[in-house]
Short mmCIF file of C-alpha atoms in Angstrom, two decimals:
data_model
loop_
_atom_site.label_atom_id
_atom_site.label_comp_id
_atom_site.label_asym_id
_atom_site.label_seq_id
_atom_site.Cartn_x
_atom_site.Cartn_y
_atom_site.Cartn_z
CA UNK A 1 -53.80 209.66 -145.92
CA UNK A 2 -53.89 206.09 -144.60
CA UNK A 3 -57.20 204.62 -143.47
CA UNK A 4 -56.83 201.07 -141.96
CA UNK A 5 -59.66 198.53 -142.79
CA UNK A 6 -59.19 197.56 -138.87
CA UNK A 7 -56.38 198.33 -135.92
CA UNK A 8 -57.22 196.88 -132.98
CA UNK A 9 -54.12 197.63 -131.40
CA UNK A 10 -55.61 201.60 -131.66
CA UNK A 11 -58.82 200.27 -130.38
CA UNK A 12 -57.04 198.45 -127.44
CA UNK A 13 -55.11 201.22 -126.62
CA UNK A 14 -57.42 203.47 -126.04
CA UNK A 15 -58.83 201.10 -122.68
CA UNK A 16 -55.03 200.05 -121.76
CA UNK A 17 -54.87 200.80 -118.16
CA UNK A 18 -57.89 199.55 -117.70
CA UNK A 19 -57.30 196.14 -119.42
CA UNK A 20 -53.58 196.25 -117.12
CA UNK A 21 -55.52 196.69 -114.07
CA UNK A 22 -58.08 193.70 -114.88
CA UNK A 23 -54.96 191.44 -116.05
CA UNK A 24 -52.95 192.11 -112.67
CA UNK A 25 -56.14 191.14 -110.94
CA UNK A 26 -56.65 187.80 -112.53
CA UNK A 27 -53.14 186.77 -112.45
CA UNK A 28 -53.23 188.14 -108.40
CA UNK A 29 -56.06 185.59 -108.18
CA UNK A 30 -54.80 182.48 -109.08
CA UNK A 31 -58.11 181.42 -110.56
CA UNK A 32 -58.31 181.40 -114.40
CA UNK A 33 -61.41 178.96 -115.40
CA UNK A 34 -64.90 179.38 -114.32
CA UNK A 35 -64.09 181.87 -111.93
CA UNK A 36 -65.39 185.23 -110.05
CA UNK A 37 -64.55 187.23 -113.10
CA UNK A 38 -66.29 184.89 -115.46
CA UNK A 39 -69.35 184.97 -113.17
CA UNK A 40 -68.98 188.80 -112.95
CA UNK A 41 -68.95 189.04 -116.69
CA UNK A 42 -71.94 186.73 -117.35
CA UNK A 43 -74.21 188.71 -115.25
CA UNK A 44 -73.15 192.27 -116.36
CA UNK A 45 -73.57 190.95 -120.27
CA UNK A 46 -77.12 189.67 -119.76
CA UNK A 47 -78.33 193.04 -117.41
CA UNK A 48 -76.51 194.73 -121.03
CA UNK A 49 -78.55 192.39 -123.05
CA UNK A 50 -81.56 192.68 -121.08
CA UNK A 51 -81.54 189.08 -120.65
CA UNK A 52 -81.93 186.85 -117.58
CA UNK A 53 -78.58 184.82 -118.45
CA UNK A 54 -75.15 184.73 -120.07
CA UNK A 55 -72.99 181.63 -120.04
CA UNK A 56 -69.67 182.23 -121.67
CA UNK A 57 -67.69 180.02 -124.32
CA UNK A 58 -64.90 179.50 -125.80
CA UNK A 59 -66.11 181.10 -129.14
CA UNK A 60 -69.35 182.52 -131.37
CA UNK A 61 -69.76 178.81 -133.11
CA UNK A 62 -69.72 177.00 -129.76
CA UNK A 63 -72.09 179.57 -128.90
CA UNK A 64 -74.67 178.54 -131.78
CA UNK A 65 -73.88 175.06 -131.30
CA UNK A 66 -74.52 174.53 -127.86
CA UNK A 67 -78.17 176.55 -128.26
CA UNK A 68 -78.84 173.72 -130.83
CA UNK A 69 -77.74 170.75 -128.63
CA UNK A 70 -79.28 172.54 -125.65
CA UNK A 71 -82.54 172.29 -127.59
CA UNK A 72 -82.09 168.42 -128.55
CA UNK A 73 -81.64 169.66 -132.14
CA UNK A 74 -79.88 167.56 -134.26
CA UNK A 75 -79.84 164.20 -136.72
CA UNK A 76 -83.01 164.19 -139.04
CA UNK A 77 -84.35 167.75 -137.89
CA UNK A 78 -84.52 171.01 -140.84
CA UNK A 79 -83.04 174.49 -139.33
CA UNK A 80 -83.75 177.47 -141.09
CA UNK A 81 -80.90 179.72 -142.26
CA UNK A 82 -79.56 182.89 -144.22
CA UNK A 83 -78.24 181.86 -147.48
CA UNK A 84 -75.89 184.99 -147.08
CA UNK A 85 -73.49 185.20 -143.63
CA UNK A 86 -70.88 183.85 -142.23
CA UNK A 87 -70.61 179.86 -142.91
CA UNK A 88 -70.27 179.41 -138.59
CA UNK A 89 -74.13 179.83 -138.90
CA UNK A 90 -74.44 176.58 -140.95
CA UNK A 91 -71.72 174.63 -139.27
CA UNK A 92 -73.41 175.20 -136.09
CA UNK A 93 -76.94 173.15 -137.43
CA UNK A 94 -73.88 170.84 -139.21
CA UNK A 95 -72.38 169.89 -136.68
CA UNK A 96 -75.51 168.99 -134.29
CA UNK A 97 -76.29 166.67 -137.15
CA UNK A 98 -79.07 168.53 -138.60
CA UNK A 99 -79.81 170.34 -142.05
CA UNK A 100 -79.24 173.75 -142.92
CA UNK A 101 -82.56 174.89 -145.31
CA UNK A 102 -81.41 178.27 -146.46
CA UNK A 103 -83.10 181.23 -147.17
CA UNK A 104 -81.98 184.17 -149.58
CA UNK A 105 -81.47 187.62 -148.43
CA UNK A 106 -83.42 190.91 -149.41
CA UNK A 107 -80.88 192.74 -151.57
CA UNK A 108 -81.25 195.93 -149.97
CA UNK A 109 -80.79 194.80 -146.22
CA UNK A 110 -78.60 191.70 -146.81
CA UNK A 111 -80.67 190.23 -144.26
CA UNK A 112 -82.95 186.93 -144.58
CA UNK A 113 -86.10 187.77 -146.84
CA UNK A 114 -88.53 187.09 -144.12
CA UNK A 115 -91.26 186.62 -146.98
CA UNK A 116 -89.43 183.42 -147.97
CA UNK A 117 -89.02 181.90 -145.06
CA UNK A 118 -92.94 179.73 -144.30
CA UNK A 119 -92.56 178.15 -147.97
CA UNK A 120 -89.22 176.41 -146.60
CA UNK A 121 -90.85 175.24 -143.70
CA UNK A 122 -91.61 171.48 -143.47
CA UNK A 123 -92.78 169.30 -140.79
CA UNK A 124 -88.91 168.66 -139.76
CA UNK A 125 -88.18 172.05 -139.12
CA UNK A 126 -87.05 172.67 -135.11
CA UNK A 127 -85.30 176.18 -135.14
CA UNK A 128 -85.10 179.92 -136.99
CA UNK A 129 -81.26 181.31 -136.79
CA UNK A 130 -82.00 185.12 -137.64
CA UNK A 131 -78.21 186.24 -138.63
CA UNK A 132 -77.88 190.29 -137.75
CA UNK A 133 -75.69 191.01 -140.12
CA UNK A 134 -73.47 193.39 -140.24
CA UNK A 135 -74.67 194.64 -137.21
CA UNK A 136 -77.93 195.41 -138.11
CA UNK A 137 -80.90 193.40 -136.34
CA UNK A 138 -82.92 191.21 -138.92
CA UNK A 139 -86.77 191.69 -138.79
CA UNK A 140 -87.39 189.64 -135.32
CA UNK A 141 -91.46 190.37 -135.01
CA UNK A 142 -92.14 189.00 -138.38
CA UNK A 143 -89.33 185.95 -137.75
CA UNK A 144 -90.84 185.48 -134.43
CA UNK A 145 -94.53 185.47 -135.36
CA UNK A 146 -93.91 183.01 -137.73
CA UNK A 147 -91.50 180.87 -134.62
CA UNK A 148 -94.76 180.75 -132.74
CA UNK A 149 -97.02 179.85 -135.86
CA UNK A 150 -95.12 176.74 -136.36
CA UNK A 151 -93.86 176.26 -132.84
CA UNK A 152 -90.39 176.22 -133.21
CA UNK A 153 -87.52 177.74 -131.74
CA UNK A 154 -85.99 181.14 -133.00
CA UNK A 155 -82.26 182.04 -132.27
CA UNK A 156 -80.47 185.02 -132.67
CA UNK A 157 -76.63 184.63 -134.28
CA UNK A 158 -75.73 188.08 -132.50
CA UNK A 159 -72.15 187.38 -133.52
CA UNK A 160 -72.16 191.43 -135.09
CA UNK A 161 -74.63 192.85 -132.97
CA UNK A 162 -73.62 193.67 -129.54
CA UNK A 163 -75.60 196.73 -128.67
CA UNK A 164 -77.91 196.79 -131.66
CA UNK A 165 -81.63 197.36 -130.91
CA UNK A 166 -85.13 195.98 -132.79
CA UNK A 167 -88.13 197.64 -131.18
CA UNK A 168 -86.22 199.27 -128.78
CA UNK A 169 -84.79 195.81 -127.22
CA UNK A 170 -81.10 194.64 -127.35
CA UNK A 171 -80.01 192.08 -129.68
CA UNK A 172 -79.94 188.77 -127.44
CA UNK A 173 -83.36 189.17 -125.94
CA UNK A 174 -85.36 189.18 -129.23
CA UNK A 175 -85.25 185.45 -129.33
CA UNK A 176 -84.91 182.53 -127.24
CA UNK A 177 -81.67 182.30 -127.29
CA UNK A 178 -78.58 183.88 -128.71
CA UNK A 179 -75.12 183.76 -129.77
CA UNK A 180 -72.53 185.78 -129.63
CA UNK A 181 -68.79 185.83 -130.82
CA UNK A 182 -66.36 187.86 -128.69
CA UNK A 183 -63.43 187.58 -131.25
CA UNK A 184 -60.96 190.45 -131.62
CA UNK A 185 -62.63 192.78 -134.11
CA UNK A 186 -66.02 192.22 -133.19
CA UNK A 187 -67.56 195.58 -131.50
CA UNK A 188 -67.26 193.54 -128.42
CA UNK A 189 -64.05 191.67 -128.54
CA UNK A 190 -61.55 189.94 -126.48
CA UNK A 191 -58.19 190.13 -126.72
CA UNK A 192 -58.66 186.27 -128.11
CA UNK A 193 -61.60 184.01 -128.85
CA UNK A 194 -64.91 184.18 -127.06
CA UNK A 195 -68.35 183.85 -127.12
CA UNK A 196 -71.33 184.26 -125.33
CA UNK A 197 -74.89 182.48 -124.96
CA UNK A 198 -77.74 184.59 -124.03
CA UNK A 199 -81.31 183.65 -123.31
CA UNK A 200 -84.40 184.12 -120.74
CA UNK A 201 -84.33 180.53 -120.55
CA UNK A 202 -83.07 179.30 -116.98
CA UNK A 203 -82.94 175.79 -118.59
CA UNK A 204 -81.18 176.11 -121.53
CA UNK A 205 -79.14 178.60 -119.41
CA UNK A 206 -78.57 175.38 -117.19
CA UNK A 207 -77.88 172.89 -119.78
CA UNK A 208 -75.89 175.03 -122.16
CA UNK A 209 -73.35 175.97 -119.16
CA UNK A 210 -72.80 172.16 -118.20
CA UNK A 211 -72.55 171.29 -122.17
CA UNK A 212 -69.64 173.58 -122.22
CA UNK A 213 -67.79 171.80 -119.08
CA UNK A 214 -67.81 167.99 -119.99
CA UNK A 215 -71.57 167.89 -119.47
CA UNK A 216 -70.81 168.52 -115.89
CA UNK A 217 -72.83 170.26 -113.17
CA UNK A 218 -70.35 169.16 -110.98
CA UNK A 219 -66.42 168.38 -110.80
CA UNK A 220 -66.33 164.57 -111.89
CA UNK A 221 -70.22 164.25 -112.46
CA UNK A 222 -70.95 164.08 -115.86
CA UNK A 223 -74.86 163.54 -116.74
CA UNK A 224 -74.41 163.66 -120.80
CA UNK A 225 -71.49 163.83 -123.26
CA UNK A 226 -69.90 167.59 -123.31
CA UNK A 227 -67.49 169.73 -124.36
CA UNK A 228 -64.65 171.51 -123.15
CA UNK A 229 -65.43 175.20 -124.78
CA UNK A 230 -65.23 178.32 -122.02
CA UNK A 231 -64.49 181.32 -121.39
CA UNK A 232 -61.69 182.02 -119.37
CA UNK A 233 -61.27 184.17 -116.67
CA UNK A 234 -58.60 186.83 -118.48
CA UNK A 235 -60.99 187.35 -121.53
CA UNK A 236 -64.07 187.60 -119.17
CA UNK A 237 -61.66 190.59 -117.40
CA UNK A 238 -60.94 192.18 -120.67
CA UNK A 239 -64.57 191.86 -121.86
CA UNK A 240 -65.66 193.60 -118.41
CA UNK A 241 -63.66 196.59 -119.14
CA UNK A 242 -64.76 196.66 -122.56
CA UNK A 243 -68.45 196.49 -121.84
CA UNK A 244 -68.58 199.66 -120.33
CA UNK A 245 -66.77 201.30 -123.00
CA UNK A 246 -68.80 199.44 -125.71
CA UNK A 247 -72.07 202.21 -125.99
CA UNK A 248 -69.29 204.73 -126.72
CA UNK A 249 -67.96 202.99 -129.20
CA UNK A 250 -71.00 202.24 -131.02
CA UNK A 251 -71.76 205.33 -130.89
CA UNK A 252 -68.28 206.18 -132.60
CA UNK A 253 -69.87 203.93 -135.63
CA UNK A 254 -73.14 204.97 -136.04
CA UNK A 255 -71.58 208.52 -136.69
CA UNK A 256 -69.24 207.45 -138.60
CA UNK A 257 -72.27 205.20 -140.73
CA UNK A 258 -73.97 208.58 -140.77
CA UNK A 259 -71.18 210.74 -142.91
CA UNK A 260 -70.78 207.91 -144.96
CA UNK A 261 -74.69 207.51 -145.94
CA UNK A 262 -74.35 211.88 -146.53
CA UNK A 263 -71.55 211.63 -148.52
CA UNK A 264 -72.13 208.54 -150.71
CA UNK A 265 -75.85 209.09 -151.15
CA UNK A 266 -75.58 210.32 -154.88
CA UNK A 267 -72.95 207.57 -155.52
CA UNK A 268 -73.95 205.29 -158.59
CA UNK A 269 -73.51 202.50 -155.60
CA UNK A 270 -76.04 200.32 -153.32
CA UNK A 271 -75.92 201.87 -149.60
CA UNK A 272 -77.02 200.07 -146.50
CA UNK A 273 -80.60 199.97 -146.17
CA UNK A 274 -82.20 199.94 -142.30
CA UNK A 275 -84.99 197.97 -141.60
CA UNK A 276 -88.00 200.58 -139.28
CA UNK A 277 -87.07 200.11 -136.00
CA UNK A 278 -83.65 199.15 -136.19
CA UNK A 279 -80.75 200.62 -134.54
CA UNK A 280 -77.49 199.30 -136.05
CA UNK A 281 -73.72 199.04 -134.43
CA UNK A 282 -72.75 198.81 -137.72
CA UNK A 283 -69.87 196.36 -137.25
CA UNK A 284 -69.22 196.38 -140.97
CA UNK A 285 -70.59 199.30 -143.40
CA UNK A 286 -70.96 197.31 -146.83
CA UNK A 287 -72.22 198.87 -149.86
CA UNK A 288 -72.47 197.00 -153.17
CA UNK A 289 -70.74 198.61 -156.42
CA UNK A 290 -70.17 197.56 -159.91
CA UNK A 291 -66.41 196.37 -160.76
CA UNK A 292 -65.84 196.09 -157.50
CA UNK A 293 -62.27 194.62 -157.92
CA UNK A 294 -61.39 198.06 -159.98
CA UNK A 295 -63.07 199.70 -157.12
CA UNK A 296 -60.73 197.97 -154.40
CA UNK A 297 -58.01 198.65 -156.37
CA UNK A 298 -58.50 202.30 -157.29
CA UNK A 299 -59.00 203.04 -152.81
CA UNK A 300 -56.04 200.68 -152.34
CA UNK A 301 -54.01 203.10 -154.74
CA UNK A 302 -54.88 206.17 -152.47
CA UNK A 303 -54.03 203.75 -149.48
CA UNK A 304 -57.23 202.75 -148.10
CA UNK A 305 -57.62 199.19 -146.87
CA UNK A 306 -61.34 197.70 -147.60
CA UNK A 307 -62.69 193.58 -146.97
CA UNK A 308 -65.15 191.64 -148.54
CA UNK A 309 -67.86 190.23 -146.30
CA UNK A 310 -68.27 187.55 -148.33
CA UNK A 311 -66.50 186.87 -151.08
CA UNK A 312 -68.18 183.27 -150.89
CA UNK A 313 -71.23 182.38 -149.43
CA UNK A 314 -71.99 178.94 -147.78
CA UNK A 315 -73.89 177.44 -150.26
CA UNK A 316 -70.65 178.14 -153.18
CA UNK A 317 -68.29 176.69 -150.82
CA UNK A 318 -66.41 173.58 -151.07
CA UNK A 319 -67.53 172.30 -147.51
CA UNK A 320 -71.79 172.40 -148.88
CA UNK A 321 -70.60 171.61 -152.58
CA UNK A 322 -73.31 168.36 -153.40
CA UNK A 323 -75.54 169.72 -150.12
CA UNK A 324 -77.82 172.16 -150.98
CA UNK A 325 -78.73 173.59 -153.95
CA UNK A 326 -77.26 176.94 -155.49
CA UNK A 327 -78.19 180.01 -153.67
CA UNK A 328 -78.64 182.88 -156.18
CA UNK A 329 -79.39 185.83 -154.38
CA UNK A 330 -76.43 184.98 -151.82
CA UNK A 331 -74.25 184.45 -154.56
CA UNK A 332 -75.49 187.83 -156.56
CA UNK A 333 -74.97 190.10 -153.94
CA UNK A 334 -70.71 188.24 -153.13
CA UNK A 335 -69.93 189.42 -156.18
CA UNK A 336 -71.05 192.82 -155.51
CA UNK A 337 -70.42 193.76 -151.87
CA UNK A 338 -67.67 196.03 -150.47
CA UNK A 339 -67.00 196.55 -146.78
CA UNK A 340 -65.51 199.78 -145.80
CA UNK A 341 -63.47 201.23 -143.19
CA UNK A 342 -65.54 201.77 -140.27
CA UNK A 343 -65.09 201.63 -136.09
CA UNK A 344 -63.64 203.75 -133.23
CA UNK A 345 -59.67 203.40 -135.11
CA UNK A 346 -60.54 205.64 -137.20
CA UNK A 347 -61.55 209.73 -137.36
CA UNK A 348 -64.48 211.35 -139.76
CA UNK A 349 -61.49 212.48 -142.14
CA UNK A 350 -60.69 209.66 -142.80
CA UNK A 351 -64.17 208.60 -143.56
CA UNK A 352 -64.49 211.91 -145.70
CA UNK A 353 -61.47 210.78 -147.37
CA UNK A 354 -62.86 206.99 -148.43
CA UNK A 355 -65.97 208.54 -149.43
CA UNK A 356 -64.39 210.86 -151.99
CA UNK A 357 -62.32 208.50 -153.37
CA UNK A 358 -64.83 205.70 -153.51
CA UNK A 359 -67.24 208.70 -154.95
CA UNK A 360 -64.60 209.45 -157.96
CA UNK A 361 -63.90 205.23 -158.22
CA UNK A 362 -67.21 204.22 -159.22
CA UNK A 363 -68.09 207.23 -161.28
CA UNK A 364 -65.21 206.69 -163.10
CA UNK A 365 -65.79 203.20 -163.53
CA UNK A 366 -69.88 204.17 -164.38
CA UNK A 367 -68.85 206.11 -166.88
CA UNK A 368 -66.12 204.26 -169.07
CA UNK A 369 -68.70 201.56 -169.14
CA UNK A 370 -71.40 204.17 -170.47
CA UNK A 371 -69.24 204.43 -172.69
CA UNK A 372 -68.36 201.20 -174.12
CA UNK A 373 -72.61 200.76 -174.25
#
């Protein structure tokens, strides 16, 4: 049997005539920029968020970086990050001239070890990004208790979480602001780059959406220096028709997360843990194994595809080498973690099938190296 890691063409396919019929209408229109489907889209993705606002970008980074500028973040100020995620959640606070401070995950979670976070705060700290990795929401009350404590700004890097809940409320109205990525194999994604700000704030809301055109409310006015980063209006169609197949989907995942916590939950492995309240969307299931290269190599024998998210974190790359100092726990646990085959490509055979093989890989592996003990 093969199991893809990810085929979006199988995703895509599933929604074609539907993404046709939005593509005829935007090329009917003659509009393709900041146009009625954009608008459309912005609105129906903050209702979905349960947000007052949505102002779309050109990708998830923009999206982070824009929340930053929007809050006059940047040269001399201290943001607070995850020491393990994606490095897009430190270029943002790099790029508005700030530092990243980062703090190390919980092991079992992945997520930022809210415990950590006050002794990193100093009296240059502006902003909390809260990465929900993996698709699952970080602790928000605790992050956000301590946002209010110290009176500074919390935002949400969503980029994995469309659809996941904390409390019962959607990822992108837990903070005051968000960021979302619409790339291709996101839960949510375009059939290109996009990305997504999302807040209750009508002026960042404001200021982020004239960032993103020159720093223009108006054709030829510009009242500060901007960017050119937006969403056009053929994504904004294809992200319409995908929003209202996106709860379906999800719940494609969390079933899928489901078999895979039965049938690995006597593994000699590390599953996923969920934080109370929580409802993941599971855009990556990741466990954590010994040997992992033997591991990968055993499933790729039996022809199933797996990822590592990530193999380096932020702090151990080049870009941050001399920057900040070593991260351990972020470095521990990319050594260790696996990311399996998981999303609406795929049926629950093939997720019995990776589970049995992954089941006999690391037993076999736990057991040669009993024995060499």
């Amino acid at each position: 049997m093969k199991v893809p890691f990810l085929d979006l063409q199988a995703i895509n396919n599933q929604l074609r005539a539907e993404l046709a019929v939005a593509q005829d209408r935007v090329l009917a229109s003659g509009w393709y920029i900041r146009g009625p489907e954009l608008e459309a889209f912005e609105q129906e993705f903050a209702t979905y968020c349960e947000a007052a606002h949505a102002v779309g970008v050109g990708n998830g980074l923009d999206a982070l970086h824009l929340i930053l500028r929007g809050y006059d973040i940047g040269a001399g100020d201290e943001v607070i990050v995850p020491s393990n995620t994606f490095i897009a959640t430190w270029l943002a606070v790099t790029h508005v001239g700030a530092t990243p401070v980062p703090v190390e995950p919980r092991l079992d979670t992945c997520n930022i070890d809210v415990s950590q976070i006050e002794a990193k705060i100093t009296s240059r700290t502006r902003a909390i990004i809260a990465v929900h990795l993996y698709g699952q929401p970080a602790e928000m009350e605790a992050i956000n208790q301590i946002g209010r404590k110290y009176s500074i700004k919390v935002i949400e890097d969503a980029a994995q979480a469309h659809g996941a809940t904390y409390r019962n409320r959607r990822a992108g109205a837990l903070a005051d602001a968000a960021g979302f990525s619409f790339y291709p194999g996101k839960n949510l994604g375009a059939l290109g780059d996009g990305g997504a700000i999302v807040t209750n704030d009508p002026v960042l809301a404001k200021r982020t959406r004239e960032l993103s055109n020159y720093g223009s409310s108006r054709k030829y006015h510009h009242d500060e220096i901007g960017f050119n980063t937006r969403l056009d209006e053929l994504q904004a169609a294809y992200l319409r028709v995908k929003l209202r197949a996106l709860d379906g989907m999800n719940e494609v995942r969390r079933a899928q997360a489901a078999r895979y916590m039965e049938l690995l939950a006597d593994a000699p492995l590390v599953l996923p843990s969920v934080v109370d309240s929580a409802q993941p969307v599971w855009h990556l299931f990741v466990v954590q194994v010994a040997e992992r290269n033997r591991v990968v190599e055993h499933l790729a024998r039996m022809d199933i595809a797996t990822l590592i998210h990530y193999p380096i974190s932020p702090a151990d790359s080049k870009a941050y080498e001399g920057l900040v100092a070593a991260c351990a726990g972020a470095s521990s646990l990319s050594a260790k973690v696996l990311s399996l085959p998981i999303g609406p490509h795929l049926d629950l055979g093939q997720i019995d099938y990776v589970s049995k093989h992954l089941v006999d890989a690391v037993s076999a592996i736990g057991k040669r190296s009993a024995a060499r003990s």
